[in-house]
Amino acid sequence: MKKLLISVLMALSLVACDNQEANKNVVKIGVIMSFTGAEPEGANNAKNALLFVRDKKLQSNIKYDLIFEDSAGEVAKGLNAAKKLVSYDNVDVVFRI
């Protein structure tokens, strides 16, 4: 879990740097997880950790919007979630956890 959070923070930093150059103040991040799959507890714990990091640890002038989608542990649902995040929600980056 700790390595996951560090990876996400590193990616957020890269996206934030890119968005600063484009004069944006909001970074939209799509996160695809298996909330209704075999082990939803892990997805819920990871979601709570990401929300905690966003709210408590990232003190900057950039706002991070986290948009969560459920893959239910299925590839087809995960692909549909990714398509929705990119085409409808217009996220800047997508993570599959």
Short mmCIF file of N, CA, C and O in Angstrom, two decimals:
data_model
loop_
_atom_site.label_atom_id
_atom_site.label_comp_id
_atom_site.label_asym_id
_atom_site.label_seq_id
_atom_site.Cartn_x
_atom_site.Cartn_y
_atom_site.Cartn_z
N MET A 1 0.83 -1.19 0.00
CA MET A 1 0.00 0.00 0.00
C MET A 1 0.87 1.25 0.00
O MET A 1 0.57 2.21 -0.69
N LYS A 2 1.96 1.23 0.77
CA LYS A 2 2.83 2.39 0.84
C LYS A 2 3.47 2.68 -0.52
O LYS A 2 3.55 3.83 -0.93
N LYS A 3 3.90 1.62 -1.22
CA LYS A 3 4.50 1.81 -2.55
C LYS A 3 3.46 2.37 -3.52
O LYS A 3 3.78 3.20 -4.37
N LEU A 4 2.23 1.92 -3.40
CA LEU A 4 1.15 2.42 -4.26
C LEU A 4 0.95 3.91 -4.05
O LEU A 4 0.87 4.68 -5.00
N LEU A 5 0.88 4.34 -2.80
CA LEU A 5 0.68 5.75 -2.51
C LEU A 5 1.84 6.60 -2.99
O LEU A 5 1.65 7.69 -3.53
N ILE A 6 3.05 6.10 -2.84
CA ILE A 6 4.22 6.83 -3.33
C ILE A 6 4.17 6.95 -4.84
O ILE A 6 4.44 8.03 -5.39
N SER A 7 3.79 5.89 -5.53
CA SER A 7 3.67 5.94 -6.98
C SER A 7 2.62 6.94 -7.42
O SER A 7 2.82 7.71 -8.36
N VAL A 8 1.49 6.93 -6.75
CA VAL A 8 0.42 7.87 -7.09
C VAL A 8 0.87 9.30 -6.84
O VAL A 8 0.63 10.19 -7.66
N LEU A 9 1.56 9.54 -5.72
CA LEU A 9 2.04 10.89 -5.43
C LEU A 9 3.04 11.37 -6.47
O LEU A 9 3.01 12.53 -6.89
N MET A 10 3.91 10.47 -6.92
CA MET A 10 4.87 10.85 -7.95
C MET A 10 4.15 11.20 -9.25
O MET A 10 4.48 12.20 -9.90
N ALA A 11 3.17 10.41 -9.61
CA ALA A 11 2.41 10.69 -10.82
C ALA A 11 1.64 11.99 -10.70
O ALA A 11 1.56 12.77 -11.65
N LEU A 12 1.06 12.23 -9.53
CA LEU A 12 0.34 13.49 -9.31
C LEU A 12 1.28 14.68 -9.46
O LEU A 12 0.89 15.71 -10.02
N SER A 13 2.49 14.55 -8.99
CA SER A 13 3.46 15.64 -9.11
C SER A 13 3.77 15.94 -10.57
O SER A 13 3.83 17.09 -10.98
N LEU A 14 3.94 14.89 -11.36
CA LEU A 14 4.21 15.08 -12.78
C LEU A 14 3.04 15.74 -13.49
O LEU A 14 3.21 16.66 -14.29
N VAL A 15 1.83 15.29 -13.20
CA VAL A 15 0.65 15.88 -13.81
C VAL A 15 0.48 17.32 -13.37
O VAL A 15 0.15 18.20 -14.16
N ALA A 16 0.75 17.58 -12.11
CA ALA A 16 0.62 18.95 -11.60
C ALA A 16 1.60 19.88 -12.28
O ALA A 16 1.26 21.01 -12.64
N CYS A 17 2.82 19.43 -12.50
CA CYS A 17 3.81 20.26 -13.19
C CYS A 17 3.35 20.55 -14.61
O CYS A 17 3.47 21.67 -15.10
N ASP A 18 2.83 19.56 -15.28
CA ASP A 18 2.34 19.74 -16.64
C ASP A 18 1.16 20.71 -16.66
O ASP A 18 1.05 21.56 -17.53
N ASN A 19 0.27 20.60 -15.69
CA ASN A 19 -0.90 21.48 -15.64
C ASN A 19 -0.52 22.91 -15.27
O ASN A 19 -1.18 23.85 -15.72
N GLN A 20 0.52 23.11 -14.49
CA GLN A 20 0.94 24.46 -14.17
C GLN A 20 1.39 25.18 -15.43
O GLN A 20 1.13 26.36 -15.60
N GLU A 21 2.05 24.46 -16.31
CA GLU A 21 2.49 25.06 -17.56
C GLU A 21 1.30 25.45 -18.41
O GLU A 21 1.34 26.41 -19.16
N ALA A 22 0.21 24.71 -18.31
CA ALA A 22 -0.98 25.00 -19.09
C ALA A 22 -1.92 25.97 -18.36
O ALA A 22 -3.02 26.22 -18.80
N ASN A 23 -1.46 26.50 -17.21
CA ASN A 23 -2.24 27.45 -16.40
C ASN A 23 -3.57 26.87 -15.93
O ASN A 23 -4.56 27.57 -15.86
N LYS A 24 -3.59 25.63 -15.58
CA LYS A 24 -4.78 25.01 -15.00
C LYS A 24 -4.59 24.95 -13.49
O LYS A 24 -3.48 24.83 -13.01
N ASN A 25 -5.69 25.00 -12.78
CA ASN A 25 -5.62 24.88 -11.32
C ASN A 25 -6.27 23.61 -10.83
O ASN A 25 -6.33 23.38 -9.64
N VAL A 26 -6.81 22.79 -11.74
CA VAL A 26 -7.47 21.55 -11.35
C VAL A 26 -6.88 20.40 -12.16
O VAL A 26 -6.77 20.47 -13.37
N VAL A 27 -6.50 19.35 -11.45
CA VAL A 27 -6.04 18.12 -12.09
C VAL A 27 -7.11 17.07 -11.85
O VAL A 27 -7.43 16.75 -10.71
N LYS A 28 -7.70 16.57 -12.92
CA LYS A 28 -8.73 15.54 -12.81
C LYS A 28 -8.08 14.17 -12.98
O LYS A 28 -7.44 13.90 -13.98
N ILE A 29 -8.27 13.33 -11.97
CA ILE A 29 -7.63 12.01 -11.94
C ILE A 29 -8.70 10.94 -11.89
O ILE A 29 -9.54 10.93 -10.98
N GLY A 30 -8.68 10.06 -12.86
CA GLY A 30 -9.60 8.93 -12.88
C GLY A 30 -8.95 7.72 -12.23
O GLY A 30 -7.81 7.39 -12.53
N VAL A 31 -9.67 7.07 -11.34
CA VAL A 31 -9.15 5.90 -10.63
C VAL A 31 -10.13 4.75 -10.83
O VAL A 31 -11.30 4.85 -10.46
N ILE A 32 -9.64 3.67 -11.42
CA ILE A 32 -10.47 2.49 -11.65
C ILE A 32 -10.07 1.42 -10.65
O ILE A 32 -8.90 1.04 -10.58
N MET A 33 -11.06 0.95 -9.88
CA MET A 33 -10.81 -0.06 -8.85
C MET A 33 -11.95 -1.06 -8.85
O MET A 33 -13.01 -0.80 -9.40
N SER A 34 -11.73 -2.18 -8.19
CA SER A 34 -12.74 -3.22 -8.10
C SER A 34 -13.49 -3.10 -6.77
O SER A 34 -13.22 -3.80 -5.82
N PHE A 35 -14.47 -2.18 -6.75
CA PHE A 35 -15.24 -1.95 -5.53
C PHE A 35 -16.26 -3.06 -5.26
O PHE A 35 -16.66 -3.26 -4.13
N THR A 36 -16.69 -3.74 -6.31
CA THR A 36 -17.70 -4.79 -6.13
C THR A 36 -17.17 -6.15 -6.54
O THR A 36 -17.94 -7.08 -6.72
N GLY A 37 -15.88 -6.30 -6.69
CA GLY A 37 -15.29 -7.57 -7.10
C GLY A 37 -15.08 -8.50 -5.92
O GLY A 37 -15.78 -8.42 -4.90
N ALA A 38 -14.08 -9.35 -6.04
CA ALA A 38 -13.82 -10.37 -5.03
C ALA A 38 -13.37 -9.78 -3.69
O ALA A 38 -13.71 -10.32 -2.65
N GLU A 39 -12.59 -8.70 -3.73
CA GLU A 39 -12.08 -8.11 -2.49
C GLU A 39 -12.33 -6.60 -2.46
O GLU A 39 -11.41 -5.81 -2.62
N PRO A 40 -13.56 -6.19 -2.21
CA PRO A 40 -13.86 -4.76 -2.22
C PRO A 40 -13.22 -3.99 -1.07
O PRO A 40 -13.05 -2.78 -1.16
N GLU A 41 -12.86 -4.69 0.02
CA GLU A 41 -12.25 -4.01 1.16
C GLU A 41 -10.95 -3.33 0.76
O GLU A 41 -10.66 -2.21 1.19
N GLY A 42 -10.15 -4.01 -0.04
CA GLY A 42 -8.88 -3.43 -0.49
C GLY A 42 -9.09 -2.18 -1.33
O GLY A 42 -8.37 -1.19 -1.17
N ALA A 43 -10.08 -2.20 -2.21
CA ALA A 43 -10.37 -1.04 -3.04
C ALA A 43 -10.86 0.12 -2.18
O ALA A 43 -10.47 1.27 -2.39
N ASN A 44 -11.71 -0.17 -1.22
CA ASN A 44 -12.22 0.88 -0.34
C ASN A 44 -11.11 1.48 0.52
O ASN A 44 -11.07 2.69 0.75
N ASN A 45 -10.19 0.63 1.00
CA ASN A 45 -9.05 1.12 1.78
C ASN A 45 -8.15 2.01 0.92
O ASN A 45 -7.69 3.06 1.37
N ALA A 46 -7.90 1.59 -0.31
CA ALA A 46 -7.06 2.39 -1.21
C ALA A 46 -7.75 3.72 -1.55
O ALA A 46 -7.10 4.76 -1.61
N LYS A 47 -9.06 3.68 -1.76
CA LYS A 47 -9.80 4.92 -2.03
C LYS A 47 -9.68 5.89 -0.86
O LYS A 47 -9.40 7.07 -1.04
N ASN A 48 -9.88 5.37 0.34
CA ASN A 48 -9.77 6.22 1.53
C ASN A 48 -8.37 6.80 1.68
O ASN A 48 -8.20 7.96 2.07
N ALA A 49 -7.34 6.00 1.36
CA ALA A 49 -5.96 6.49 1.44
C ALA A 49 -5.72 7.59 0.41
O ALA A 49 -5.09 8.60 0.72
N LEU A 50 -6.23 7.42 -0.80
CA LEU A 50 -6.06 8.44 -1.83
C LEU A 50 -6.78 9.73 -1.44
O LEU A 50 -6.25 10.83 -1.63
N LEU A 51 -7.97 9.61 -0.89
CA LEU A 51 -8.70 10.79 -0.45
C LEU A 51 -7.99 11.49 0.70
O LEU A 51 -7.94 12.73 0.76
N PHE A 52 -7.42 10.71 1.60
CA PHE A 52 -6.66 11.28 2.71
C PHE A 52 -5.46 12.06 2.20
O PHE A 52 -5.22 13.20 2.62
N VAL A 53 -4.71 11.45 1.30
CA VAL A 53 -3.53 12.11 0.74
C VAL A 53 -3.94 13.39 0.03
O VAL A 53 -3.32 14.44 0.19
N ARG A 54 -5.00 13.32 -0.74
CA ARG A 54 -5.48 14.51 -1.46
C ARG A 54 -5.85 15.63 -0.48
O ARG A 54 -5.48 16.78 -0.67
N ASP A 55 -6.56 15.28 0.59
CA ASP A 55 -7.07 16.29 1.51
C ASP A 55 -6.03 16.81 2.49
O ASP A 55 -6.05 17.98 2.86
N LYS A 56 -5.13 15.96 2.93
CA LYS A 56 -4.23 16.34 4.02
C LYS A 56 -2.80 16.60 3.60
O LYS A 56 -2.12 17.41 4.20
N LYS A 57 -2.32 15.90 2.61
CA LYS A 57 -0.90 15.95 2.30
C LYS A 57 -0.53 16.86 1.14
O LYS A 57 0.58 17.31 1.05
N LEU A 58 -1.45 17.10 0.24
CA LEU A 58 -1.12 17.89 -0.93
C LEU A 58 -1.56 19.34 -0.73
O LEU A 58 -2.62 19.76 -1.16
N GLN A 59 -0.73 20.09 -0.05
CA GLN A 59 -1.00 21.49 0.22
C GLN A 59 -0.38 22.31 -0.91
O GLN A 59 0.81 22.57 -0.94
N SER A 60 -1.20 22.70 -1.87
CA SER A 60 -0.70 23.50 -2.99
C SER A 60 -1.83 24.32 -3.57
O SER A 60 -2.97 24.23 -3.13
N ASN A 61 -1.52 25.10 -4.58
CA ASN A 61 -2.54 25.91 -5.22
C ASN A 61 -3.29 25.13 -6.29
O ASN A 61 -4.14 25.67 -6.97
N ILE A 62 -2.98 23.86 -6.43
CA ILE A 62 -3.63 23.01 -7.41
C ILE A 62 -4.64 22.11 -6.72
O ILE A 62 -4.35 21.50 -5.70
N LYS A 63 -5.83 22.04 -7.28
CA LYS A 63 -6.88 21.18 -6.73
C LYS A 63 -6.85 19.85 -7.48
O LYS A 63 -6.71 19.82 -8.70
N TYR A 64 -7.00 18.77 -6.75
CA TYR A 64 -7.02 17.44 -7.34
C TYR A 64 -8.43 16.88 -7.23
O TYR A 64 -8.94 16.70 -6.13
N ASP A 65 -9.07 16.62 -8.36
CA ASP A 65 -10.37 15.96 -8.39
C ASP A 65 -10.15 14.48 -8.67
O ASP A 65 -9.59 14.11 -9.70
N LEU A 66 -10.57 13.64 -7.74
CA LEU A 66 -10.48 12.19 -7.92
C LEU A 66 -11.84 11.67 -8.33
O LEU A 66 -12.84 11.91 -7.65
N ILE A 67 -11.89 10.98 -9.46
CA ILE A 67 -13.13 10.41 -9.96
C ILE A 67 -12.96 8.89 -9.97
O ILE A 67 -12.11 8.37 -10.70
N PHE A 68 -13.74 8.21 -9.15
CA PHE A 68 -13.60 6.77 -8.98
C PHE A 68 -14.62 6.03 -9.84
O PHE A 68 -15.77 6.43 -9.94
N GLU A 69 -14.17 4.93 -10.44
CA GLU A 69 -15.03 4.05 -11.23
C GLU A 69 -14.80 2.61 -10.79
O GLU A 69 -13.69 2.25 -10.40
N ASP A 70 -15.84 1.80 -10.88
CA ASP A 70 -15.79 0.40 -10.47
C ASP A 70 -15.59 -0.50 -11.68
O ASP A 70 -16.33 -0.41 -12.65
N SER A 71 -14.57 -1.37 -11.60
CA SER A 71 -14.36 -2.35 -12.66
C SER A 71 -14.97 -3.70 -12.32
O SER A 71 -15.03 -4.58 -13.18
N ALA A 72 -15.38 -3.88 -11.08
CA ALA A 72 -15.93 -5.14 -10.58
C ALA A 72 -14.98 -6.32 -10.84
O ALA A 72 -15.41 -7.46 -10.89
N GLY A 73 -13.71 -6.03 -11.01
CA GLY A 73 -12.73 -7.07 -11.26
C GLY A 73 -12.81 -7.67 -12.66
O GLY A 73 -12.23 -8.72 -12.91
N GLU A 74 -13.51 -7.01 -13.57
CA GLU A 74 -13.68 -7.52 -14.94
C GLU A 74 -13.02 -6.58 -15.93
O GLU A 74 -13.17 -5.36 -15.86
N VAL A 75 -12.31 -7.16 -16.88
CA VAL A 75 -11.57 -6.38 -17.87
C VAL A 75 -12.51 -5.49 -18.70
O VAL A 75 -12.23 -4.31 -18.91
N ALA A 76 -13.61 -6.04 -19.17
CA ALA A 76 -14.54 -5.28 -20.01
C ALA A 76 -15.11 -4.07 -19.26
O ALA A 76 -15.20 -2.97 -19.82
N LYS A 77 -15.47 -4.26 -18.00
CA LYS A 77 -16.01 -3.14 -17.22
C LYS A 77 -14.92 -2.11 -16.94
O LYS A 77 -15.19 -0.90 -16.93
N GLY A 78 -13.71 -2.58 -16.73
CA GLY A 78 -12.60 -1.65 -16.53
C GLY A 78 -12.32 -0.83 -17.77
O GLY A 78 -12.06 0.38 -17.69
N LEU A 79 -12.39 -1.45 -18.93
CA LEU A 79 -12.19 -0.74 -20.19
C LEU A 79 -13.28 0.29 -20.41
O LEU A 79 -13.02 1.43 -20.80
N ASN A 80 -14.51 -0.08 -20.14
CA ASN A 80 -15.63 0.87 -20.27
C ASN A 80 -15.47 2.03 -19.29
O ASN A 80 -15.78 3.18 -19.63
N ALA A 81 -15.00 1.74 -18.10
CA ALA A 81 -14.78 2.79 -17.11
C ALA A 81 -13.69 3.75 -17.59
O ALA A 81 -13.83 4.98 -17.47
N ALA A 82 -12.62 3.21 -18.17
CA ALA A 82 -11.55 4.06 -18.69
C ALA A 82 -12.05 4.94 -19.83
O ALA A 82 -11.73 6.13 -19.90
N LYS A 83 -12.84 4.36 -20.72
CA LYS A 83 -13.40 5.15 -21.83
C LYS A 83 -14.27 6.28 -21.30
O LYS A 83 -14.22 7.41 -21.81
N LYS A 84 -15.08 5.99 -20.28
CA LYS A 84 -15.95 7.02 -19.70
C LYS A 84 -15.11 8.13 -19.06
O LYS A 84 -15.39 9.31 -19.25
N LEU A 85 -14.09 7.74 -18.32
CA LEU A 85 -13.26 8.73 -17.65
C LEU A 85 -12.59 9.66 -18.66
O LEU A 85 -12.50 10.87 -18.43
N VAL A 86 -12.13 9.11 -19.76
CA VAL A 86 -11.42 9.91 -20.76
C VAL A 86 -12.38 10.75 -21.59
O VAL A 86 -12.18 11.95 -21.77
N SER A 87 -13.44 10.12 -22.09
CA SER A 87 -14.31 10.84 -23.03
C SER A 87 -15.38 11.69 -22.36
O SER A 87 -15.72 12.77 -22.85
N TYR A 88 -15.93 11.26 -21.25
CA TYR A 88 -17.02 11.99 -20.61
C TYR A 88 -16.51 12.91 -19.49
O TYR A 88 -16.86 14.08 -19.41
N ASP A 89 -15.67 12.35 -18.61
CA ASP A 89 -15.17 13.11 -17.46
C ASP A 89 -13.96 13.98 -17.80
O ASP A 89 -13.58 14.84 -17.01
N ASN A 90 -13.33 13.73 -18.95
CA ASN A 90 -12.16 14.51 -19.40
C ASN A 90 -11.04 14.56 -18.37
O ASN A 90 -10.52 15.63 -18.05
N VAL A 91 -10.69 13.39 -17.83
CA VAL A 91 -9.62 13.35 -16.83
C VAL A 91 -8.28 13.59 -17.49
O VAL A 91 -8.09 13.36 -18.68
N ASP A 92 -7.31 14.04 -16.68
CA ASP A 92 -5.95 14.28 -17.16
C ASP A 92 -5.11 13.00 -17.12
O ASP A 92 -4.17 12.85 -17.89
N VAL A 93 -5.45 12.11 -16.20
CA VAL A 93 -4.70 10.86 -16.04
C VAL A 93 -5.65 9.79 -15.50
O VAL A 93 -6.60 10.11 -14.79
N VAL A 94 -5.37 8.52 -15.84
CA VAL A 94 -6.18 7.39 -15.36
C VAL A 94 -5.26 6.39 -14.68
O VAL A 94 -4.20 6.05 -15.22
N PHE A 95 -5.66 5.93 -13.49
CA PHE A 95 -4.96 4.88 -12.78
C PHE A 95 -5.86 3.67 -12.65
O PHE A 95 -7.05 3.80 -12.40
N ARG A 96 -5.29 2.51 -12.78
CA ARG A 96 -6.00 1.24 -12.52
C ARG A 96 -5.32 0.62 -11.32
O ARG A 96 -4.15 0.26 -11.37
N ILE A 97 -6.05 0.53 -10.22
CA ILE A 97 -5.47 -0.02 -8.99
C ILE A 97 -6.14 -1.34 -8.69
O ILE A 97 -7.32 -1.47 -8.73
#
